């Protein structure tokens, strides 16, 4: 970067709408728009955080920074209704977040403490999520009370190689 300018100022040229530069010291492995919302965006970082951003109306802004993982966040996914985020971390935990207020709804540790590499909600039932880990084994987490929804109040997570 030139002089004492910010990352945003260095990339302030035609064609760039906005640069979110809150994760300057760590890689950002994933960026994803919310379902059916072209203005709501989130990104996870190896600094252990997830940023939830709004592109419009008004100037682009970081709405929330979700903190709590003890290691890098390798992946995350939006629920179909965008009211929950699930994250997989190298600290060996899966977390469910309420992006509207930034609170952690649930923390689910891997039974072996293995790093979790990716996660996804089941498309038809957001009370189910799947995670993967690098150990080469499959393990099912027991269903855990998670959040109330139209289907049930259980979360089932499966770890797979």
PDB file of C-alpha atoms in Angstrom:
ATOM      1  CA  UNK A   1       0.000   0.000   0.000  1.00  0.00           C
ATOM      2  CA  UNK A   2       1.131   3.488  -0.755  1.00  0.00           C
ATOM      3  CA  UNK A   3       1.921   5.694   2.241  1.00  0.00           C
ATOM      4  CA  UNK A   4      -0.565   5.747   5.078  1.00  0.00           C
ATOM      5  CA  UNK A   5      -3.602   4.908   2.969  1.00  0.00           C
ATOM      6  CA  UNK A   6      -6.138   2.238   3.827  1.00  0.00           C
ATOM      7  CA  UNK A   7      -6.822  -0.826   1.754  1.00  0.00           C
ATOM      8  CA  UNK A   8     -10.105   0.785   0.633  1.00  0.00           C
ATOM      9  CA  UNK A   9      -8.289   3.916  -0.542  1.00  0.00           C
ATOM     10  CA  UNK A  10      -5.774   1.855  -2.516  1.00  0.00           C
ATOM     11  CA  UNK A  11      -8.586   0.107  -4.391  1.00  0.00           C
ATOM     12  CA  UNK A  12     -10.700   3.253  -4.900  1.00  0.00           C
ATOM     13  CA  UNK A  13     -10.944   3.148  -8.665  1.00  0.00           C
ATOM     14  CA  UNK A  14     -13.762   2.772 -11.177  1.00  0.00           C
ATOM     15  CA  UNK A  15     -15.687  -0.486 -10.965  1.00  0.00           C
ATOM     16  CA  UNK A  16     -15.124  -1.254  -7.275  1.00  0.00           C
ATOM     17  CA  UNK A  17     -18.261  -0.640  -5.231  1.00  0.00           C
ATOM     18  CA  UNK A  18     -16.800  -1.088  -1.751  1.00  0.00           C
ATOM     19  CA  UNK A  19     -13.891  -2.845  -0.029  1.00  0.00           C
ATOM     20  CA  UNK A  20     -14.509  -4.372   3.394  1.00  0.00           C
ATOM     21  CA  UNK A  21     -11.071  -4.500   4.985  1.00  0.00           C
ATOM     22  CA  UNK A  22     -11.637  -5.641   8.568  1.00  0.00           C
ATOM     23  CA  UNK A  23      -9.776  -8.952   8.006  1.00  0.00           C
ATOM     24  CA  UNK A  24      -6.401  -7.537   6.955  1.00  0.00           C
ATOM     25  CA  UNK A  25      -4.151 -10.025   8.776  1.00  0.00           C
ATOM     26  CA  UNK A  26      -5.887 -13.326   7.919  1.00  0.00           C
ATOM     27  CA  UNK A  27      -7.258 -15.098   4.872  1.00  0.00           C
ATOM     28  CA  UNK A  28     -10.976 -15.014   4.085  1.00  0.00           C
ATOM     29  CA  UNK A  29     -11.864 -18.539   2.884  1.00  0.00           C
ATOM     30  CA  UNK A  30     -15.532 -17.843   2.079  1.00  0.00           C
ATOM     31  CA  UNK A  31     -17.844 -14.985   1.108  1.00  0.00           C
ATOM     32  CA  UNK A  32     -21.553 -15.651   0.576  1.00  0.00           C
ATOM     33  CA  UNK A  33     -24.718 -13.650  -0.030  1.00  0.00           C
ATOM     34  CA  UNK A  34     -27.754 -14.477   2.087  1.00  0.00           C
ATOM     35  CA  UNK A  35     -30.584 -16.389   0.397  1.00  0.00           C
ATOM     36  CA  UNK A  36     -32.843 -14.150  -1.719  1.00  0.00           C
ATOM     37  CA  UNK A  37     -31.158 -10.996  -0.384  1.00  0.00           C
ATOM     38  CA  UNK A  38     -28.729  -9.277  -2.734  1.00  0.00           C
ATOM     39  CA  UNK A  39     -27.734  -6.741  -0.070  1.00  0.00           C
ATOM     40  CA  UNK A  40     -26.862  -9.040   2.872  1.00  0.00           C
ATOM     41  CA  UNK A  41     -23.414 -10.615   2.741  1.00  0.00           C
ATOM     42  CA  UNK A  42     -21.175 -12.502   5.160  1.00  0.00           C
ATOM     43  CA  UNK A  43     -17.561 -13.634   5.127  1.00  0.00           C
ATOM     44  CA  UNK A  44     -15.553 -15.844   7.458  1.00  0.00           C
ATOM     45  CA  UNK A  45     -11.900 -15.423   8.301  1.00  0.00           C
ATOM     46  CA  UNK A  46      -9.007 -17.436   9.632  1.00  0.00           C
ATOM     47  CA  UNK A  47      -8.804 -14.790  12.381  1.00  0.00           C
ATOM     48  CA  UNK A  48     -11.743 -16.648  14.015  1.00  0.00           C
ATOM     49  CA  UNK A  49     -14.526 -14.212  13.132  1.00  0.00           C
ATOM     50  CA  UNK A  50     -17.471 -13.914  10.758  1.00  0.00           C
ATOM     51  CA  UNK A  51     -18.491 -10.507   9.416  1.00  0.00           C
ATOM     52  CA  UNK A  52     -22.099  -9.811   8.440  1.00  0.00           C
ATOM     53  CA  UNK A  53     -22.340  -6.867   6.029  1.00  0.00           C
ATOM     54  CA  UNK A  54     -25.077  -4.827   4.357  1.00  0.00           C
ATOM     55  CA  UNK A  55     -24.384  -3.414   0.894  1.00  0.00           C
ATOM     56  CA  UNK A  56     -27.533  -1.249   0.575  1.00  0.00           C
ATOM     57  CA  UNK A  57     -29.638   0.754   1.335  1.00  0.00           C
ATOM     58  CA  UNK A  58     -27.304   3.473   2.447  1.00  0.00           C
ATOM     59  CA  UNK A  59     -23.545   3.178   2.429  1.00  0.00           C
ATOM     60  CA  UNK A  60     -22.090  -0.349   2.730  1.00  0.00           C
ATOM     61  CA  UNK A  61     -21.441  -1.285   6.359  1.00  0.00           C
ATOM     62  CA  UNK A  62     -20.353  -4.115   8.625  1.00  0.00           C
ATOM     63  CA  UNK A  63     -23.451  -4.898  10.717  1.00  0.00           C
ATOM     64  CA  UNK A  64     -21.928  -7.456  13.079  1.00  0.00           C
ATOM     65  CA  UNK A  65     -18.667  -9.251  13.715  1.00  0.00           C
ATOM     66  CA  UNK A  66     -19.410 -12.672  15.212  1.00  0.00           C
ATOM     67  CA  UNK A  67     -16.703 -13.604  17.718  1.00  0.00           C
ATOM     68  CA  UNK A  68     -16.253 -16.725  19.801  1.00  0.00           C
ATOM     69  CA  UNK A  69     -14.273 -19.310  17.863  1.00  0.00           C
ATOM     70  CA  UNK A  70     -10.833 -20.075  19.263  1.00  0.00           C
ATOM     71  CA  UNK A  71      -9.395 -20.828  15.818  1.00  0.00           C
ATOM     72  CA  UNK A  72      -9.910 -19.854  12.214  1.00  0.00           C
ATOM     73  CA  UNK A  73     -13.377 -20.146  10.704  1.00  0.00           C
ATOM     74  CA  UNK A  74     -13.044 -22.392   7.655  1.00  0.00           C
ATOM     75  CA  UNK A  75     -16.655 -22.284   6.460  1.00  0.00           C
ATOM     76  CA  UNK A  76     -20.150 -21.011   7.233  1.00  0.00           C
ATOM     77  CA  UNK A  77     -23.638 -21.260   5.762  1.00  0.00           C
ATOM     78  CA  UNK A  78     -26.850 -19.227   5.917  1.00  0.00           C
ATOM     79  CA  UNK A  79     -30.095 -20.909   6.925  1.00  0.00           C
ATOM     80  CA  UNK A  80     -32.808 -20.742   4.281  1.00  0.00           C
ATOM     81  CA  UNK A  81     -34.583 -17.938   6.176  1.00  0.00           C
ATOM     82  CA  UNK A  82     -31.282 -16.079   6.887  1.00  0.00           C
ATOM     83  CA  UNK A  83     -32.022 -15.963  10.621  1.00  0.00           C
ATOM     84  CA  UNK A  84     -29.231 -18.410  11.561  1.00  0.00           C
ATOM     85  CA  UNK A  85     -25.629 -18.915  10.457  1.00  0.00           C
ATOM     86  CA  UNK A  86     -23.732 -22.149  11.067  1.00  0.00           C
ATOM     87  CA  UNK A  87     -19.926 -22.029  11.209  1.00  0.00           C
ATOM     88  CA  UNK A  88     -17.194 -24.673  11.171  1.00  0.00           C
ATOM     89  CA  UNK A  89     -13.884 -23.834  12.807  1.00  0.00           C
ATOM     90  CA  UNK A  90     -10.367 -25.166  13.033  1.00  0.00           C
ATOM     91  CA  UNK A  91     -10.855 -25.018  16.833  1.00  0.00           C
ATOM     92  CA  UNK A  92     -13.033 -28.148  16.527  1.00  0.00           C
ATOM     93  CA  UNK A  93     -16.407 -26.506  17.128  1.00  0.00           C
ATOM     94  CA  UNK A  94     -19.544 -25.976  15.139  1.00  0.00           C
ATOM     95  CA  UNK A  95     -21.461 -22.853  16.160  1.00  0.00           C
ATOM     96  CA  UNK A  96     -24.918 -21.544  15.409  1.00  0.00           C
ATOM     97  CA  UNK A  97     -25.298 -17.766  15.344  1.00  0.00           C
ATOM     98  CA  UNK A  98     -28.148 -15.266  15.273  1.00  0.00           C
ATOM     99  CA  UNK A  99     -26.787 -12.755  12.729  1.00  0.00           C
ATOM    100  CA  UNK A 100     -29.431 -10.159  13.668  1.00  0.00           C
ATOM    101  CA  UNK A 101     -27.918  -9.601  17.124  1.00  0.00           C
ATOM    102  CA  UNK A 102     -24.582 -11.444  16.867  1.00  0.00           C
ATOM    103  CA  UNK A 103     -25.147 -13.919  19.679  1.00  0.00           C
ATOM    104  CA  UNK A 104     -23.976 -17.517  19.620  1.00  0.00           C
ATOM    105  CA  UNK A 105     -27.045 -19.763  19.910  1.00  0.00           C
ATOM    106  CA  UNK A 106     -25.202 -23.061  20.286  1.00  0.00           C
ATOM    107  CA  UNK A 107     -21.639 -24.386  20.476  1.00  0.00           C
ATOM    108  CA  UNK A 108     -21.142 -28.031  19.450  1.00  0.00           C
ATOM    109  CA  UNK A 109     -17.622 -29.437  19.985  1.00  0.00           C
ATOM    110  CA  UNK A 110     -16.292 -32.270  17.869  1.00  0.00           C
ATOM    111  CA  UNK A 111     -16.027 -35.348  20.134  1.00  0.00           C
ATOM    112  CA  UNK A 112     -12.367 -35.814  19.157  1.00  0.00           C
ATOM    113  CA  UNK A 113     -11.494 -32.124  19.059  1.00  0.00           C
ATOM    114  CA  UNK A 114     -10.807 -32.383  15.321  1.00  0.00           C
ATOM    115  CA  UNK A 115     -10.759 -29.301  13.131  1.00  0.00           C
ATOM    116  CA  UNK A 116     -14.029 -28.808  11.253  1.00  0.00           C
ATOM    117  CA  UNK A 117     -13.545 -27.910   7.611  1.00  0.00           C
ATOM    118  CA  UNK A 118     -16.956 -27.258   6.093  1.00  0.00           C
ATOM    119  CA  UNK A 119     -20.620 -27.135   7.008  1.00  0.00           C
ATOM    120  CA  UNK A 120     -24.049 -26.912   5.396  1.00  0.00           C
ATOM    121  CA  UNK A 121     -27.685 -26.754   6.356  1.00  0.00           C
ATOM    122  CA  UNK A 122     -29.951 -29.477   5.019  1.00  0.00           C
ATOM    123  CA  UNK A 123     -31.905 -27.584   2.307  1.00  0.00           C
ATOM    124  CA  UNK A 124     -35.409 -28.657   3.347  1.00  0.00           C
ATOM    125  CA  UNK A 125     -34.958 -28.659   7.130  1.00  0.00           C
ATOM    126  CA  UNK A 126     -32.757 -25.976   8.669  1.00  0.00           C
ATOM    127  CA  UNK A 127     -32.754 -27.859  11.968  1.00  0.00           C
ATOM    128  CA  UNK A 128     -30.245 -30.287  10.414  1.00  0.00           C
ATOM    129  CA  UNK A 129     -26.659 -29.459   9.562  1.00  0.00           C
ATOM    130  CA  UNK A 130     -23.694 -31.489   8.317  1.00  0.00           C
ATOM    131  CA  UNK A 131     -20.007 -30.876   9.008  1.00  0.00           C
ATOM    132  CA  UNK A 132     -16.810 -32.470   7.704  1.00  0.00           C
ATOM    133  CA  UNK A 133     -13.485 -33.071   9.401  1.00  0.00           C
ATOM    134  CA  UNK A 134     -10.060 -34.308   8.287  1.00  0.00           C
ATOM    135  CA  UNK A 135      -9.769 -37.490  10.400  1.00  0.00           C
ATOM    136  CA  UNK A 136     -11.008 -39.914   7.752  1.00  0.00           C
ATOM    137  CA  UNK A 137     -13.822 -41.222   9.944  1.00  0.00           C
ATOM    138  CA  UNK A 138     -17.533 -40.576  10.126  1.00  0.00           C
ATOM    139  CA  UNK A 139     -19.136 -39.607  13.382  1.00  0.00           C
ATOM    140  CA  UNK A 140     -22.641 -38.512  14.170  1.00  0.00           C
ATOM    141  CA  UNK A 141     -23.235 -35.927  16.855  1.00  0.00           C
ATOM    142  CA  UNK A 142     -26.286 -36.706  18.987  1.00  0.00           C
ATOM    143  CA  UNK A 143     -29.299 -34.475  18.282  1.00  0.00           C
ATOM    144  CA  UNK A 144     -29.051 -31.389  20.468  1.00  0.00           C
ATOM    145  CA  UNK A 145     -31.656 -28.801  21.428  1.00  0.00           C
ATOM    146  CA  UNK A 146     -30.988 -25.941  19.078  1.00  0.00           C
ATOM    147  CA  UNK A 147     -33.680 -23.437  18.209  1.00  0.00           C
ATOM    148  CA  UNK A 148     -37.424 -23.556  17.692  1.00  0.00           C
ATOM    149  CA  UNK A 149     -38.637 -23.890  14.175  1.00  0.00           C
ATOM    150  CA  UNK A 150     -41.592 -25.091  12.159  1.00  0.00           C
ATOM    151  CA  UNK A 151     -40.230 -28.648  11.912  1.00  0.00           C
ATOM    152  CA  UNK A 152     -38.765 -29.451  15.335  1.00  0.00           C
ATOM    153  CA  UNK A 153     -36.247 -28.176  17.856  1.00  0.00           C
ATOM    154  CA  UNK A 154     -33.331 -30.520  17.189  1.00  0.00           C
ATOM    155  CA  UNK A 155     -29.976 -30.159  15.521  1.00  0.00           C
ATOM    156  CA  UNK A 156     -28.248 -33.194  14.096  1.00  0.00           C
ATOM    157  CA  UNK A 157     -24.679 -32.877  12.874  1.00  0.00           C
ATOM    158  CA  UNK A 158     -22.640 -35.538  11.132  1.00  0.00           C
ATOM    159  CA  UNK A 159     -18.893 -35.423  10.653  1.00  0.00           C
ATOM    160  CA  UNK A 160     -17.483 -37.126   7.593  1.00  0.00           C
ATOM    161  CA  UNK A 161     -14.131 -37.348   5.872  1.00  0.00           C
TER     162      UNK A 161
END
